[in-house]
Coordinates of C-alpha atoms in Angstrom, one line a residue:
M1027 CA 115.4 111.8 132.8
I1028 CA 112.0 112.6 134.3
I1029 CA 108.8 111.3 132.6
Y1030 CA 106.0 113.8 133.5
R1031 CA 101.9 112.6 132.1
D1032 CA 99.4 115.3 132.2
K1033 CA 96.4 113.1 132.6
K1034 CA 93.9 116.2 132.5
Y1035 CA 95.6 117.5 129.5
G1036 CA 96.3 114.5 127.4
F1037 CA 100.1 114.7 127.2
Y1038 CA 103.6 113.7 128.1
E1039 CA 106.9 115.7 129.1
L1040 CA 110.4 114.3 129.4
F1041 CA 112.8 116.9 131.2
N1042 CA 116.7 116.1 131.0
E1043 CA 117.8 117.1 134.5
K1044 CA 121.4 117.8 133.4
N1045 CA 120.9 120.2 130.4
G1046 CA 117.5 121.4 130.8
T1047 CA 116.0 119.8 127.7
L1048 CA 112.4 119.6 127.7
I1049 CA 110.2 117.5 125.4
R1050 CA 106.7 117.6 125.6
S1051 CA 104.0 115.9 123.4
D1052 CA 101.4 116.9 121.2
V1053 CA 97.5 116.9 121.8
N1054 CA 95.8 115.4 118.7
G1055 CA 98.4 117.0 116.9
F1056 CA 98.4 120.5 118.6
E1057 CA 100.8 121.9 121.1
P1058 CA 99.4 121.7 124.5
K1059 CA 97.8 125.3 125.8
M1060 CA 98.3 124.5 129.6
R1061 CA 99.6 122.0 132.2
S1062 CA 97.7 120.7 135.0
F1063 CA 100.5 122.4 137.4
P1064 CA 103.0 124.7 137.0
E1065 CA 106.0 123.2 134.9
L1066 CA 108.3 126.6 136.0
L1067 CA 108.0 128.1 139.3
D1068 CA 109.6 131.7 139.4
V1069 CA 110.1 132.1 143.3
G1070 CA 110.9 135.6 144.5
I1071 CA 113.1 134.5 147.4
M1072 CA 114.5 138.1 148.0
G1073 CA 112.4 140.3 149.7
H1074 CA 114.5 143.4 149.5
C1075 CA 117.9 144.6 148.0
S1076 CA 121.1 145.8 149.5
H1077 CA 122.5 147.7 146.6
T1078 CA 119.5 149.6 144.6
D1079 CA 122.3 152.3 144.3
I1080 CA 124.4 150.7 142.1
C1081 CA 121.8 149.5 140.1
E1082 CA 120.4 152.8 139.7
K1083 CA 123.7 154.2 138.8
A1084 CA 123.4 151.3 135.8
G1085 CA 120.1 152.7 134.7
V1086 CA 118.0 149.9 135.9
D1087 CA 114.3 150.4 136.2
C1088 CA 113.8 148.0 138.9
Y1089 CA 110.5 146.3 138.2
Q1090 CA 110.2 145.1 141.9
K1091 CA 111.0 148.9 143.4
A1092 CA 113.3 147.0 145.1
K1093 CA 114.6 150.3 146.8
L1094 CA 111.2 151.0 148.7
K1095 CA 111.0 147.6 149.8
K1096 CA 111.7 146.2 153.5
T1097 CA 109.8 142.9 153.1
P1098 CA 111.6 140.0 154.7
H1099 CA 113.2 137.3 152.5
M1100 CA 111.7 134.0 152.1
S1101 CA 112.3 131.8 154.7
A1102 CA 113.9 128.0 153.8
E1103 CA 110.8 126.5 155.6
N1104 CA 108.6 128.4 153.7
F1105 CA 110.6 127.2 150.5
E1106 CA 110.5 123.8 151.4
T1107 CA 107.0 124.2 151.2
I1108 CA 106.7 124.9 147.8
A1109 CA 109.1 122.1 147.1
R1110 CA 107.2 119.5 148.6
Q1111 CA 103.9 120.7 147.0
S1112 CA 105.8 120.7 143.5
S1113 CA 107.9 117.3 143.6
G1114 CA 107.2 115.2 141.0
R1115 CA 105.2 117.9 138.9
T1116 CA 107.4 121.1 138.7
F1117 CA 110.9 120.7 136.6
Q1118 CA 112.3 124.1 137.9
I1119 CA 112.6 127.0 140.1
A1120 CA 113.9 130.2 139.0
L1121 CA 115.1 132.0 142.0
G1122 CA 114.4 135.9 142.3
G1123 CA 112.7 138.5 143.8
A1124 CA 113.7 141.8 144.9
G1125 CA 117.5 141.5 144.9
D1126 CA 120.2 138.9 144.1
P1127 CA 119.0 135.4 145.1
N1128 CA 122.8 134.6 145.9
K1129 CA 122.7 136.9 148.6
H1130 CA 120.0 135.5 150.4
P1131 CA 120.9 134.2 154.2
Q1132 CA 119.6 130.8 153.5
F1133 CA 121.1 130.4 150.1
K1134 CA 122.7 126.8 150.3
E1135 CA 120.0 125.4 152.4
I1136 CA 117.4 126.4 149.5
L1137 CA 119.4 125.2 146.6
E1138 CA 119.9 122.1 148.8
I1139 CA 116.0 121.9 149.3
S1140 CA 114.9 122.2 145.5
R1141 CA 117.6 119.5 144.6
Y1142 CA 116.2 117.2 147.3
Y1143 CA 112.8 117.5 145.9
R1144 CA 114.1 117.1 142.6
I1145 CA 113.7 120.3 141.0
V1146 CA 116.3 122.2 139.7
P1147 CA 117.1 125.6 140.5
N1148 CA 118.2 128.6 138.5
L1149 CA 118.7 132.0 139.5
T1150 CA 119.6 135.4 138.0
T1151 CA 122.1 137.8 139.4
S1152 CA 123.4 141.0 138.6
G1153 CA 126.6 140.1 140.2
V1154 CA 127.4 142.6 142.3
D1155 CA 129.8 141.4 144.9
I1156 CA 129.3 137.8 144.2
T1157 CA 131.7 135.7 146.3
D1158 CA 133.5 132.6 145.0
Y1159 CA 131.6 130.4 147.7
E1160 CA 128.1 131.4 146.0
I1161 CA 130.0 130.8 142.6
G1162 CA 130.5 127.5 144.2
L1163 CA 127.1 127.0 145.0
I1164 CA 125.7 127.7 141.7
K1165 CA 128.4 125.3 139.8
Q1166 CA 127.1 122.4 142.5
Y1167 CA 123.2 122.7 142.7
C1168 CA 122.4 125.1 139.8
G1169 CA 120.9 124.0 136.3
A1170 CA 122.4 127.6 134.9
A1171 CA 123.0 131.2 136.1
A1172 CA 121.6 134.2 134.4
V1173 CA 123.5 137.7 134.8
S1174 CA 121.6 140.5 134.3
W1175 CA 123.5 142.9 131.4
Y1176 CA 124.0 146.2 133.4
S1177 CA 126.9 146.9 131.3
R1178 CA 126.3 149.8 128.5
L1179 CA 128.9 150.4 125.6
K1180 CA 130.5 154.0 126.0
I1181 CA 133.3 154.4 123.6
H1182 CA 133.7 150.7 123.5
E1183 CA 134.2 150.5 127.1
E1184 CA 132.2 148.9 129.2
T1185 CA 130.6 150.7 131.8
N1186 CA 129.9 148.4 134.8
P1187 CA 132.6 145.9 135.5
A1188 CA 130.8 143.7 137.9
T1189 CA 128.3 142.6 135.0
I1190 CA 131.7 141.3 132.9
D1191 CA 133.7 140.0 136.0
T1192 CA 130.6 137.9 136.8
S1193 CA 129.9 136.3 133.7
N1194 CA 133.4 135.7 133.6
K1195 CA 133.9 133.4 136.8
L1196 CA 131.2 131.8 136.0
I1197 CA 131.6 130.7 132.8
Q1198 CA 135.2 129.9 134.1
A1199 CA 133.9 127.8 137.2
G1200 CA 132.0 125.9 134.4
C1201 CA 128.5 127.2 135.6
I1202 CA 125.8 127.5 132.2
T1203 CA 126.0 131.0 132.1
N1204 CA 123.0 133.5 130.1
I1205 CA 122.7 136.7 129.6
H1206 CA 119.8 138.3 130.2
F1207 CA 119.4 141.6 128.2
V1208 CA 116.8 144.0 128.5
V1209 CA 115.6 145.8 125.6
S1210 CA 114.2 149.4 125.4
K1211 CA 114.5 152.3 123.1
E1212 CA 117.5 153.0 124.7
T1213 CA 119.4 149.7 124.4
I1214 CA 117.9 148.4 121.2
D1215 CA 120.8 149.8 119.0
E1216 CA 123.6 148.5 121.5
A1217 CA 121.9 144.9 121.4
I1218 CA 121.7 145.2 117.5
Y1219 CA 125.9 146.3 117.6
R1220 CA 126.5 143.5 120.1
L1221 CA 125.3 140.9 118.4
N1222 CA 126.6 142.0 114.7
N1223 CA 129.9 142.5 116.2
N1224 CA 129.9 139.2 119.2
I1225 CA 130.5 141.9 121.6
F1226 CA 129.5 139.3 124.5
P1227 CA 131.7 137.0 127.1
E1228 CA 133.3 134.0 125.3
G1229 CA 131.8 131.0 126.6
I1230 CA 128.3 132.3 127.5
N1231 CA 125.9 129.3 126.7
A1232 CA 122.9 132.1 125.6
V1233 CA 121.7 135.5 125.3
I1234 CA 118.0 136.0 126.4
F1235 CA 116.5 139.3 125.2
I1236 CA 114.2 140.8 127.9
L1237 CA 111.4 143.2 126.6
Y1238 CA 111.5 146.2 128.9
K1239 CA 108.3 147.0 130.6
P1240 CA 106.4 149.8 132.4
V1241 CA 106.2 147.8 135.7
G1242 CA 107.6 149.4 138.9
Q1243 CA 110.2 151.7 138.3
G1244 CA 109.9 151.0 134.2
K1245 CA 108.8 154.0 132.4
R1246 CA 106.5 153.9 129.9
E1247 CA 108.3 156.2 127.5
K1248 CA 111.1 153.5 127.1
M1249 CA 109.0 151.2 125.7
L1250 CA 109.6 150.1 122.4
D1251 CA 106.9 151.1 119.5
A1252 CA 105.7 148.2 117.5
R1253 CA 106.2 150.4 114.4
D1254 CA 109.9 150.5 115.4
Q1255 CA 111.7 148.8 112.8
R1256 CA 114.8 148.3 114.5
I1257 CA 113.0 145.4 116.2
K1258 CA 112.8 143.8 112.9
A1259 CA 116.6 144.4 112.7
L1260 CA 117.2 143.2 115.9
I1261 CA 115.2 139.6 115.1
H1262 CA 117.1 139.6 112.1
A1263 CA 120.5 139.8 113.8
T1264 CA 119.5 136.9 115.9
Q1265 CA 119.1 134.7 112.9
E1266 CA 122.8 135.2 112.1
K1267 CA 125.5 132.4 113.2
H1268 CA 126.5 133.1 116.6
A1269 CA 128.9 131.1 119.3
F1270 CA 126.3 131.2 121.5
R1271 CA 122.5 130.6 121.7
I1272 CA 119.7 133.3 121.2
G1273 CA 116.5 133.6 122.5
F1274 CA 113.3 136.0 123.5
D1275 CA 111.0 136.1 126.7
T1276 CA 107.6 135.6 125.5
C1277 CA 106.6 139.1 125.9
F1278 CA 108.5 139.4 122.3
T1279 CA 106.3 136.6 120.6
P1280 CA 103.9 139.1 119.0
A1281 CA 106.8 141.0 117.5
I1282 CA 108.7 137.8 116.5
L1283 CA 105.7 136.6 114.7
H1284 CA 104.8 139.9 113.0
Y1285 CA 108.9 140.7 111.7
G1286 CA 110.7 137.1 111.6
E1287 CA 111.0 135.6 108.4
N1288 CA 111.5 131.9 108.1
I1289 CA 110.9 131.1 111.8
S1290 CA 109.9 127.6 112.7
P1291 CA 106.9 127.3 115.0
V1292 CA 108.1 125.0 117.2
C1293 CA 110.9 127.7 118.2
I1294 CA 108.0 130.3 119.7
D1295 CA 105.9 130.1 122.6
A1296 CA 102.9 131.8 123.6
C1297 CA 103.2 133.6 127.0
E1298 CA 103.2 131.1 129.7
A1299 CA 101.6 133.0 132.3
A1300 CA 99.2 130.9 134.1
T1301 CA 99.2 127.9 131.6
F1302 CA 102.8 126.6 132.3
S1303 CA 104.2 129.2 135.0
M1304 CA 103.7 131.0 138.1
Y1305 CA 105.3 133.6 140.4
I1306 CA 105.4 133.2 144.1
D1307 CA 106.8 136.5 145.9
S1308 CA 108.8 136.2 149.6
T1309 CA 105.6 136.5 151.4
M1310 CA 103.9 133.8 149.8
N1311 CA 101.5 135.6 147.3
C1312 CA 101.1 133.6 144.0
Y1313 CA 100.4 135.5 140.6
P1314 CA 100.2 134.5 137.1
C1315 CA 103.5 136.4 136.1
S1316 CA 106.1 138.2 138.1
F1317 CA 105.2 141.3 136.4
G1318 CA 101.8 141.6 137.3
I1319 CA 102.9 142.0 141.1
W1320 CA 101.1 145.7 141.2
Q1321 CA 97.8 144.0 140.6
T1322 CA 97.0 142.4 143.8
E1323 CA 93.5 141.3 142.5
I1324 CA 95.1 138.6 140.8
S1325 CA 96.9 137.1 143.5
E1326 CA 96.4 134.3 146.2
S1327 CA 98.2 133.4 149.4
L1328 CA 100.0 130.0 149.8
H1329 CA 99.0 130.7 153.5
N1330 CA 95.4 130.0 152.9
K1331 CA 95.5 127.7 149.9
S1332 CA 98.2 125.3 147.8
I1333 CA 99.7 125.6 144.8
K1334 CA 97.3 123.2 142.9
E1335 CA 94.1 124.9 144.8
I1336 CA 95.5 128.6 143.6
W1337 CA 96.5 127.2 140.3
E1338 CA 93.0 125.8 139.1
G1339 CA 91.5 128.5 141.2
K1340 CA 88.9 131.2 140.0
L1341 CA 91.4 134.2 139.7
F1342 CA 94.1 132.2 137.5
S1343 CA 91.3 131.0 135.2
E1344 CA 89.6 134.1 134.8
F1345 CA 93.2 135.7 134.0
R1346 CA 93.5 132.9 131.4
E1347 CA 90.2 133.9 130.1
R1348 CA 91.5 137.4 129.6
N1349 CA 91.1 138.9 126.0
Y1350 CA 91.7 141.9 123.7
E1351 CA 89.3 142.8 120.9
Y1352 CA 91.9 144.2 119.1
C1353 CA 93.6 140.6 118.5
G1354 CA 90.0 140.4 116.2
Q1355 CA 90.3 137.2 113.6
C1356 CA 93.8 137.6 113.6
E1357 CA 95.2 134.2 111.9
K1358 CA 98.6 134.7 114.4
K1359 CA 96.5 134.8 117.4
I1360 CA 96.5 130.8 117.6
M1361 CA 100.5 131.2 118.4
C1362 CA 100.8 134.2 120.3
Q1363 CA 97.4 133.5 122.3
G1364 CA 96.6 137.2 122.7
G1365 CA 99.7 138.3 124.3
C1366 CA 100.1 139.8 127.3
K1367 CA 97.0 139.3 129.6
I1368 CA 98.0 141.9 132.2
G1369 CA 97.3 144.8 130.4
L1370 CA 100.7 146.5 130.0
N1371 CA 100.0 147.3 126.5
I1372 CA 103.5 145.9 125.6
N1373 CA 102.4 143.4 122.4
L1374 CA 104.4 144.4 119.7
C1375 CA 102.5 144.1 116.5
E1376 CA 100.3 146.2 114.5
K1377 CA 97.2 145.0 115.7

């Protein structure tokens, strides 16, 4: 158990390294609005991807535009710089970037570094060409692994065997295995159908629904509309009993507040970008959120400043202060904090 005291904002946190449980105290009866250092670091160790054609065939609209990237992967030395600065303050590092982190040439070393500095590494993978050796490393070092759900149901048959096989291999190896399911206009019906019929691999820990975003290769015409009643159906389907946990990324928070019924406030988080988490790409550029990587005006480099200096600096501070007029005096704003501050127009509420 790790105990963290945030002296600046006046709260405590307890983090269980074995199961990922995080308990955060309140501040005078209210949830803390931010932290003096990121609790979670999303680190894009992958600078490019070796199987973009496979992803395209699966209908994946890569938000990193990995097909066009030739950027070098992050070095283990640079990763250690991040881990060293974060030790004792950051609980978890989510490994990702423009490719599967398990294909990083220094994958084992990166996992060892993270654990050495007592930070739990997690990762997201497509599962394409994953090896037993990589699965063994994930089992040994990672808190959890998430499989990007690239398979669609066609006449009740799965279209992407790698998605299914990797999920089952991770489960059989004893890894805490989650599913990341991207929800768009094209996939929401399937998400509801899978939930209602329990069509996910047996033994998974959780299904996390990720809101489709018009970033990178993402297309605005595939975005969900705030008035789409299928959103309500999806949220209601998650409230039925399942053999696994269910969650949403915080981009869904405005929709949950709008369509959800009898959902405890303690189960709902506002966007954590620049308040509890940040993204660092393979070349050491820091952004409030990984979906903001195309907005260089909100990024700073770790080659010039420390994580703490960037976190407390002008660009991140200005990002936190962004607001939207359409929120007005909405009573739910206190919980969603105005939603997405990147300006993607993805807030699924009718304000």
